[in-house]
Coordinates of C-alpha atoms in Angstrom, one line a residue:
Chain Q
M56 CA -15.9 34.8 -97.5
R57 CA -14.6 36.1 -94.3
E58 CA -17.4 34.5 -92.4
A59 CA -17.5 30.7 -93.6
Y60 CA -13.7 30.7 -93.7
H61 CA -13.7 31.4 -89.7
V62 CA -16.1 29.3 -88.8
E63 CA -13.8 26.6 -90.6
L64 CA -10.8 27.7 -88.9
E65 CA -12.5 27.6 -86.0
N66 CA -13.3 23.7 -86.7
L67 CA -9.7 23.1 -87.6
A68 CA -8.6 24.3 -84.0
T69 CA -11.3 22.4 -82.7
R70 CA -9.7 19.5 -84.2
L71 CA -6.8 20.4 -83.6
A72 CA -7.7 20.5 -79.8
E73 CA -8.9 17.8 -79.8
M74 CA -5.8 15.5 -80.9
S75 CA -4.0 17.4 -78.2
V76 CA -6.0 15.6 -76.0
Q77 CA -5.5 12.6 -77.6
V78 CA -1.6 13.0 -77.5
A79 CA -1.5 13.9 -73.8
D80 CA -3.9 10.7 -73.3
A81 CA -1.0 8.7 -74.8
M82 CA 1.6 9.7 -73.4
E83 CA 0.0 9.6 -69.8
R84 CA -0.5 6.6 -69.9
A85 CA 2.4 5.4 -71.8
T86 CA 4.4 6.9 -68.9
K87 CA 2.3 5.1 -66.5
A88 CA 2.7 1.9 -68.3
L89 CA 6.7 2.4 -68.2
L90 CA 6.8 2.9 -64.6
E91 CA 4.2 0.5 -63.7
S92 CA 5.1 -2.4 -66.4
D93 CA 1.8 -2.2 -67.0
L94 CA 0.8 -4.1 -70.2
K95 CA -2.5 -4.1 -70.9
L96 CA -2.0 0.5 -70.8
A97 CA 0.8 -0.4 -73.1
E98 CA -1.2 -2.2 -75.5
Q99 CA -4.0 0.4 -75.4
V100 CA -1.5 3.5 -76.9
I101 CA -0.4 1.3 -79.2
S102 CA -3.8 0.2 -80.9
D103 CA -5.0 4.4 -80.1
D104 CA -2.3 5.6 -81.8
R105 CA -4.2 4.9 -85.1
L106 CA -7.1 7.6 -83.8
V107 CA -4.1 10.2 -84.1
D108 CA -2.9 9.7 -87.8
D109 CA -7.0 9.5 -88.5
A110 CA -7.3 12.4 -86.9
R111 CA -4.2 14.1 -88.4
A112 CA -5.7 12.5 -92.0
D113 CA -9.3 14.3 -91.1
C114 CA -6.9 17.5 -90.0
E115 CA -5.2 18.1 -93.2
E116 CA -8.3 17.5 -94.8
Q117 CA -9.8 20.2 -93.2
A118 CA -6.7 22.8 -93.9
Y119 CA -6.9 21.1 -98.0
A120 CA -11.0 22.3 -98.0
L121 CA -10.5 25.5 -96.0
L122 CA -7.4 26.8 -98.4
A123 CA -9.3 25.1 -102.1
L124 CA -12.6 26.5 -101.1
Q125 CA -11.7 30.0 -99.5
A126 CA -8.1 30.3 -101.5
P127 CA -6.8 33.2 -98.0
V128 CA -4.3 34.9 -98.9
A129 CA -1.7 37.2 -96.5
T130 CA -1.9 35.9 -92.5
D131 CA -5.1 34.1 -93.2
L132 CA -3.4 31.6 -95.8
R133 CA -0.3 31.7 -92.7
I134 CA -2.7 30.5 -90.3
V135 CA -3.7 27.7 -92.2
L136 CA -0.2 26.3 -92.8
A137 CA 0.0 26.9 -89.1
A138 CA -2.6 24.6 -88.6
I139 CA -1.2 22.0 -91.2
H140 CA 2.3 22.2 -89.4
A141 CA 0.9 21.6 -86.0
A142 CA -1.2 18.8 -86.7
E143 CA 2.1 17.2 -88.5
S144 CA 3.6 17.7 -85.2
L145 CA 0.4 16.8 -82.6
E146 CA 0.9 13.1 -84.7
R147 CA 4.7 13.2 -84.1
M148 CA 4.1 13.3 -80.3
G149 CA 1.2 10.6 -80.6
D150 CA 4.4 8.4 -82.5
L151 CA 6.1 9.0 -79.4
A152 CA 4.0 8.3 -76.8
L153 CA 3.4 5.2 -79.0
H154 CA 7.4 4.3 -78.3
V155 CA 7.6 4.8 -74.9
A156 CA 4.4 2.3 -74.9
K157 CA 6.7 -0.3 -76.4
A158 CA 9.2 -0.5 -74.7
A159 CA 7.4 -0.7 -71.7
R160 CA 5.8 -3.5 -74.1
R161 CA 8.9 -5.2 -74.9
R162 CA 10.2 -5.3 -71.4
H163 CA 7.1 -6.9 -69.8
P164 CA 6.9 -8.2 -67.0
D165 CA 10.2 -6.7 -66.4
P166 CA 10.5 -3.0 -65.3
V167 CA 12.3 -0.5 -68.2
L168 CA 13.9 1.3 -65.9
P169 CA 16.0 0.6 -62.7
A170 CA 14.0 1.9 -59.3
N171 CA 16.8 5.1 -59.6
V172 CA 16.3 7.3 -62.8
Q173 CA 12.3 6.1 -62.3
P174 CA 11.7 10.0 -60.7
Y175 CA 13.1 11.3 -63.8
F176 CA 10.4 10.0 -66.3
A177 CA 7.7 10.3 -63.8
D178 CA 8.7 13.9 -64.1
M179 CA 9.6 14.4 -67.5
G180 CA 6.1 12.8 -68.0
T181 CA 4.3 14.9 -65.7
I182 CA 5.4 18.3 -67.5
A183 CA 5.0 17.0 -71.1
V184 CA 1.4 16.1 -70.5
R185 CA 0.8 19.0 -68.7
L186 CA 2.8 20.5 -71.9
A187 CA -0.2 19.0 -74.6
R188 CA -2.9 19.9 -72.1
K189 CA -2.0 23.9 -72.5
V190 CA -2.4 23.6 -75.7
E191 CA -5.7 22.8 -75.4
Q192 CA -6.1 25.5 -73.1
I193 CA -4.5 28.4 -75.8
I194 CA -6.8 27.3 -77.9
K195 CA -9.8 27.7 -75.4
T196 CA -8.4 31.2 -73.5
R197 CA -6.5 32.3 -77.1
D198 CA -3.5 33.2 -74.4
V199 CA -0.5 34.2 -75.2
E200 CA 1.3 35.0 -72.1
A201 CA 0.4 31.1 -71.8
A202 CA 2.7 29.8 -74.5
R203 CA 5.0 31.2 -73.0
S204 CA 5.4 29.5 -69.4
L205 CA 5.6 26.4 -71.7
E206 CA 9.4 27.6 -72.8
D207 CA 9.6 27.1 -68.8
D208 CA 8.4 23.9 -68.5
D209 CA 10.6 22.8 -72.1
D210 CA 13.7 23.7 -70.2
H211 CA 12.7 21.6 -67.4
V212 CA 12.4 18.2 -69.5
D213 CA 15.9 19.9 -71.0
D214 CA 17.6 20.1 -67.7
I215 CA 16.4 16.3 -66.5
H216 CA 17.2 15.3 -69.6
R217 CA 20.7 16.4 -69.4
H218 CA 20.8 15.1 -65.8
L219 CA 19.3 11.5 -66.8
F220 CA 23.0 11.9 -69.4
S221 CA 25.3 11.9 -66.3
V222 CA 23.1 9.5 -64.2
I223 CA 23.9 6.8 -67.3
M224 CA 27.6 7.4 -67.7
D225 CA 28.9 7.7 -64.0
K226 CA 31.0 5.4 -63.1
N227 CA 28.5 4.2 -60.5
W228 CA 25.8 3.5 -63.0
E229 CA 25.1 -0.7 -62.2
H230 CA 22.6 -1.3 -64.4
G231 CA 24.3 -2.6 -67.5
V232 CA 24.9 -1.0 -71.5
S233 CA 21.2 -2.7 -72.5
T234 CA 19.4 -1.0 -69.3
A235 CA 21.7 2.4 -70.5
V236 CA 20.4 2.2 -73.9
D237 CA 16.8 2.1 -73.0
V238 CA 17.0 4.8 -71.3
T239 CA 18.7 7.4 -73.2
L240 CA 16.1 6.2 -76.1
L241 CA 13.7 6.7 -73.8
G242 CA 15.0 10.3 -73.0
R243 CA 15.2 11.0 -75.9
F244 CA 11.4 10.3 -76.9
Y245 CA 10.3 12.7 -74.4
E246 CA 12.9 15.6 -75.1
R247 CA 11.5 15.2 -78.5
Y248 CA 8.0 15.3 -77.2
A249 CA 8.3 18.4 -75.2
D250 CA 10.1 20.0 -78.1
H251 CA 7.1 19.1 -80.5
A252 CA 4.5 20.6 -78.0
V253 CA 6.5 24.1 -77.4
S254 CA 6.4 24.6 -81.1
V255 CA 2.6 23.1 -81.6
A256 CA 1.3 25.9 -78.8
R257 CA 3.2 28.5 -81.3
R258 CA 1.8 27.4 -83.9
M259 CA -1.6 27.5 -82.3
V260 CA -1.3 30.6 -80.9
F261 CA -0.8 32.1 -84.2
V262 CA -3.7 30.0 -85.0
V263 CA -6.4 31.4 -82.6
T264 CA -4.9 34.9 -82.5
G265 CA -3.0 35.5 -85.6
R266 CA 0.2 36.6 -84.2
M267 CA 2.8 34.3 -82.9
P268 CA 3.8 34.8 -79.6
G269 CA 7.7 36.6 -79.0
Y270 CA 10.0 34.2 -78.9
S271 CA 12.2 32.4 -81.2
S272 CA 10.1 30.4 -84.4
S273 CA 12.8 27.5 -84.1
D274 CA 11.0 23.7 -84.0
A275 CA 14.0 21.8 -85.3
Chain C
M202 CA -2.4 31.1 -114.1
R203 CA -1.6 27.2 -115.5
E204 CA 1.6 28.3 -116.8
A205 CA 3.0 30.5 -114.3
Y206 CA 2.0 28.2 -111.5
H207 CA 4.1 25.4 -113.1
V208 CA 7.2 28.1 -113.9
E209 CA 6.7 29.0 -110.5
L210 CA 6.1 25.2 -109.1
E211 CA 9.4 24.5 -111.1
N212 CA 11.4 26.8 -109.1
L213 CA 10.1 25.4 -105.7
A214 CA 11.6 22.1 -106.9
T215 CA 14.6 23.3 -108.1
R216 CA 15.0 24.7 -104.7
L217 CA 14.1 21.9 -103.0
A218 CA 17.1 20.1 -104.9
E219 CA 19.4 22.3 -103.8
M220 CA 18.3 21.5 -100.3
S221 CA 18.8 17.9 -100.7
V222 CA 22.7 18.5 -102.3
Q223 CA 23.0 20.5 -99.4
V224 CA 21.8 17.9 -96.5
A225 CA 23.3 15.0 -98.6
D226 CA 26.5 17.2 -98.2
A227 CA 26.2 17.2 -94.6
M228 CA 25.4 13.9 -93.7
E229 CA 28.4 13.2 -96.2
R230 CA 30.7 15.6 -94.1
A231 CA 29.5 14.6 -90.7
T232 CA 29.9 11.3 -91.5
K233 CA 33.3 11.8 -92.6
A234 CA 34.2 14.0 -89.1
L235 CA 32.5 10.7 -87.0
L236 CA 34.9 8.6 -88.1
E237 CA 38.1 10.7 -88.8
S238 CA 37.9 12.6 -85.6
D239 CA 37.9 15.4 -88.1
L240 CA 37.0 18.6 -86.1
K241 CA 37.2 21.5 -88.7
L242 CA 34.4 19.1 -90.8
A243 CA 32.6 19.2 -87.8
E244 CA 32.9 22.8 -87.5
Q245 CA 32.0 23.1 -91.1
V246 CA 28.8 21.1 -90.7
I247 CA 27.9 23.1 -87.2
S248 CA 28.2 26.8 -89.0
D249 CA 26.5 25.8 -92.8
D250 CA 23.6 23.5 -90.7
R251 CA 22.3 27.8 -91.1
L252 CA 22.3 27.5 -94.9
V253 CA 19.7 24.8 -94.6
D254 CA 17.8 26.4 -92.2
D255 CA 17.1 29.9 -94.7
A256 CA 17.0 27.3 -97.6
R257 CA 13.6 26.1 -96.2
A258 CA 12.7 29.0 -95.2
D259 CA 12.6 30.2 -99.0
C260 CA 11.7 27.2 -100.2
E261 CA 8.4 27.9 -97.2
E262 CA 8.0 31.8 -99.1
Q263 CA 8.0 31.0 -102.5
A264 CA 5.4 28.2 -101.2
Y265 CA 3.0 30.8 -99.5
A266 CA 3.6 33.0 -102.7
L267 CA 2.6 30.4 -104.5
L268 CA -0.1 29.8 -102.7
A269 CA -1.5 33.0 -102.7
L270 CA -1.0 34.4 -105.8
Q271 CA -2.1 31.1 -107.8
A272 CA -4.6 29.6 -105.7
P273 CA -4.7 26.3 -106.6
V274 CA -6.8 23.7 -105.9
A275 CA -6.8 20.1 -106.5
T276 CA -3.6 17.8 -106.8
D277 CA -2.1 21.4 -107.3
L278 CA -3.2 22.4 -103.9
R279 CA -1.6 19.1 -102.9
I280 CA 1.6 19.2 -105.1
V281 CA 2.3 22.9 -103.3
L282 CA 1.5 21.3 -99.6
A283 CA 4.1 18.6 -100.3
A284 CA 6.6 20.7 -101.2
I285 CA 6.1 22.8 -97.8
H286 CA 6.0 19.2 -96.1
A287 CA 9.5 18.4 -97.8
A288 CA 11.1 21.3 -96.8
E289 CA 10.6 20.7 -93.3
S290 CA 11.7 17.2 -93.8
L291 CA 15.2 18.1 -95.2
E292 CA 15.2 20.6 -92.8
R293 CA 14.9 18.1 -90.1
M294 CA 17.8 15.7 -91.8
G295 CA 20.2 18.7 -91.8
D296 CA 19.6 19.2 -88.0
L297 CA 20.4 15.3 -88.0
A298 CA 23.8 15.9 -89.7
L299 CA 24.2 18.3 -87.6
H300 CA 23.3 16.5 -84.5
V301 CA 26.1 13.5 -86.0
A302 CA 28.7 16.4 -85.7
K303 CA 28.3 17.6 -83.2
A304 CA 28.7 14.4 -81.1
A305 CA 32.3 14.5 -82.9
R306 CA 33.4 17.8 -81.7
R307 CA 32.4 16.9 -78.4
R308 CA 34.4 14.2 -78.3
H309 CA 37.1 15.2 -80.6
P310 CA 40.0 14.4 -80.2
D311 CA 39.1 10.8 -79.4
P312 CA 37.1 8.8 -82.0
V313 CA 33.2 8.8 -80.6
L314 CA 33.3 4.9 -82.1
P315 CA 35.3 2.2 -81.1
A316 CA 36.8 0.8 -84.0
N317 CA 34.7 -2.9 -84.3
V318 CA 31.0 -0.4 -85.0
Q319 CA 32.6 2.3 -87.5
P320 CA 32.4 0.1 -90.6
Y321 CA 28.3 0.4 -89.5
F322 CA 27.9 4.2 -89.4
A323 CA 30.1 3.9 -92.5
D324 CA 27.8 2.2 -94.4
M325 CA 24.8 3.9 -93.0
G326 CA 26.4 7.5 -93.9
T327 CA 26.9 5.9 -97.4
I328 CA 23.7 4.8 -97.8
A329 CA 21.7 7.9 -96.0
V330 CA 23.9 10.3 -98.3
R331 CA 23.2 7.8 -101.6
L332 CA 19.3 8.6 -100.2
A333 CA 19.2 12.5 -100.4
R334 CA 20.7 12.7 -103.6
K335 CA 18.6 10.5 -104.9
V336 CA 16.1 13.0 -104.5
E337 CA 18.0 15.5 -106.5
Q338 CA 17.7 13.0 -109.3
I339 CA 14.1 12.2 -108.7
I340 CA 13.4 16.3 -109.7
K341 CA 16.0 16.3 -112.6
T342 CA 14.5 13.0 -114.6
R343 CA 10.9 13.1 -112.9
D344 CA 11.3 9.1 -112.1
V345 CA 8.8 6.9 -110.1
E346 CA 10.4 3.9 -110.4
A347 CA 13.8 5.3 -109.1
A348 CA 12.0 6.2 -105.7
R349 CA 11.2 3.2 -105.3
S350 CA 14.5 1.8 -105.0
L351 CA 15.0 4.4 -101.6
E352 CA 12.8 1.8 -99.8
D353 CA 15.0 -0.8 -100.1
D354 CA 18.4 1.7 -99.2
D355 CA 16.0 2.5 -96.0
D356 CA 15.3 -0.9 -95.1
H357 CA 19.0 -1.4 -95.2
V358 CA 19.3 1.3 -93.2
D359 CA 17.0 -0.6 -90.2
D360 CA 18.6 -4.0 -90.7
I361 CA 22.0 -1.9 -89.5
H362 CA 20.6 0.0 -87.6
R363 CA 18.8 -3.3 -85.5
H364 CA 21.7 -5.1 -85.8
L365 CA 24.0 -2.6 -84.3
F366 CA 21.7 -2.6 -81.2
S367 CA 22.5 -6.5 -80.6
V368 CA 26.4 -5.3 -80.9
I369 CA 25.7 -3.0 -77.9
M370 CA 23.7 -5.5 -75.5
D371 CA 25.9 -8.1 -76.9
K372 CA 27.7 -9.7 -72.7
N373 CA 31.1 -9.4 -75.2
W374 CA 30.7 -4.8 -75.4
E375 CA 33.4 -3.8 -73.6
H376 CA 33.8 -0.4 -74.3
G377 CA 31.2 0.8 -71.8
V378 CA 28.5 2.6 -70.8
S379 CA 28.7 6.3 -72.0
T380 CA 30.2 5.1 -75.4
A381 CA 27.3 2.8 -75.5
V382 CA 24.7 5.9 -75.9
D383 CA 27.0 7.9 -78.2
V384 CA 26.4 4.3 -80.4
T385 CA 22.4 4.0 -79.4
L386 CA 21.9 8.1 -80.2
L387 CA 24.0 8.6 -83.3
G388 CA 22.6 5.1 -84.7
R389 CA 19.0 7.1 -84.4
F390 CA 20.6 10.0 -86.5
Y391 CA 21.0 7.9 -89.2
E392 CA 18.1 5.8 -88.7
R393 CA 15.4 9.1 -89.0
Y394 CA 17.7 10.7 -91.8
A395 CA 17.0 7.5 -93.9
D396 CA 13.1 8.1 -92.9
H397 CA 12.5 11.2 -93.6
A398 CA 14.6 10.9 -97.2
V399 CA 12.4 8.5 -98.2
S400 CA 9.5 10.5 -97.0
V401 CA 10.7 14.0 -98.7
A402 CA 11.3 11.3 -102.1
R403 CA 7.9 9.8 -102.0
R404 CA 6.8 13.6 -101.7
M405 CA 8.9 14.6 -104.5
V406 CA 7.5 12.6 -107.5
F407 CA 4.4 13.8 -106.6
V408 CA 5.9 17.5 -106.5
V409 CA 7.1 16.0 -110.0
T410 CA 4.8 13.9 -111.6
G411 CA 1.8 15.2 -109.3
R412 CA 1.0 10.8 -108.4
M413 CA 2.0 9.3 -105.5
P414 CA 4.1 6.5 -105.6
G415 CA 2.2 3.1 -105.3
Y416 CA 3.4 2.6 -102.0
S417 CA 2.2 3.7 -97.9
S418 CA 2.5 7.1 -97.0
S419 CA 3.7 6.8 -93.9
D420 CA 6.7 8.7 -92.6
A421 CA 6.1 8.3 -88.7

């Protein structure tokens, strides 16, 4: 049983790594669509989201098969359940990229963001995409320490997100309520994406090493 | 194995029903705290959230034990996994009630919401709480048809949420950007809470009947 279990777990981890690449690409394109009012790119993210949903369903099926056929216990069981949770979070990251792309499409050909907040979104986008790409690396390298660095990236996104509120709420904000609402929701989408990425990374460390990284496991 | 499995599954369903009551109470109190600037109630929701997190951990442990000791397959396996997903969504609903309570605390003693949007939040709060309470009823009555009615409630929350945007973005909005940002985020918290409630209800139908209700299973 052990060998078949490990082969199947390896396949499942590979599939989750592919999902990480999908949602990293989705957020990279969605951010570019947002910053450059690129309708074609936004449409691509929107139509590709189906592939992320399909990949999540595949991952769940692989995990179900693994549970049903191998009936793992103890740590092995928890590893498979961590993979199921990771797939759910990755799908949610895809949804958040989709929301960003939809905002870009909704305002097209106008830009969604005024020039003075664009750099914040460029930064949050870069970090969010890097977080998702690190998940793939963690699976390839099984590097627990690499996973720790994700917490710093997530803190950085939180800092930018907080600062963004002070920009919107400043008395000198001159872009009106409607733009403030867009910026508020978009900021939240990036912040949630980064949170989910950290949660996925933590779970993937467990999937590939059988040990949880030594920090809080909260992923609310 | 079958009998022990059913007893343990019953216990798990009961625990999930208790969680539904906890998150319904949390949203009821958070909404009251929001509408009446009730700091004490907001503080209670904030400190009680720990209990929801604990309950979720308990549910996961019960589900792990069930999987490890009974090694269910086929539908039985999917039922246990649905329970794990339901517990995760319920915890998330608790977090959303917590966010509402924190907004009430942050602006105290000022009201967060201007008078003209309060009725929308009163309505969304009522429906959100009703959704969570219906989850408990579904477990008690095993009534698949009752679960269908949740879709209508969720649609209603979506309608109010959409309308709220038109109020905020109307040129006659006179409450400034900062209040618009609060209203935007709070609206989203209720909308997400209702979405999660529908997803939990659907899964609980499956947990108690072994059959999925006959509508789309998307819960993004």
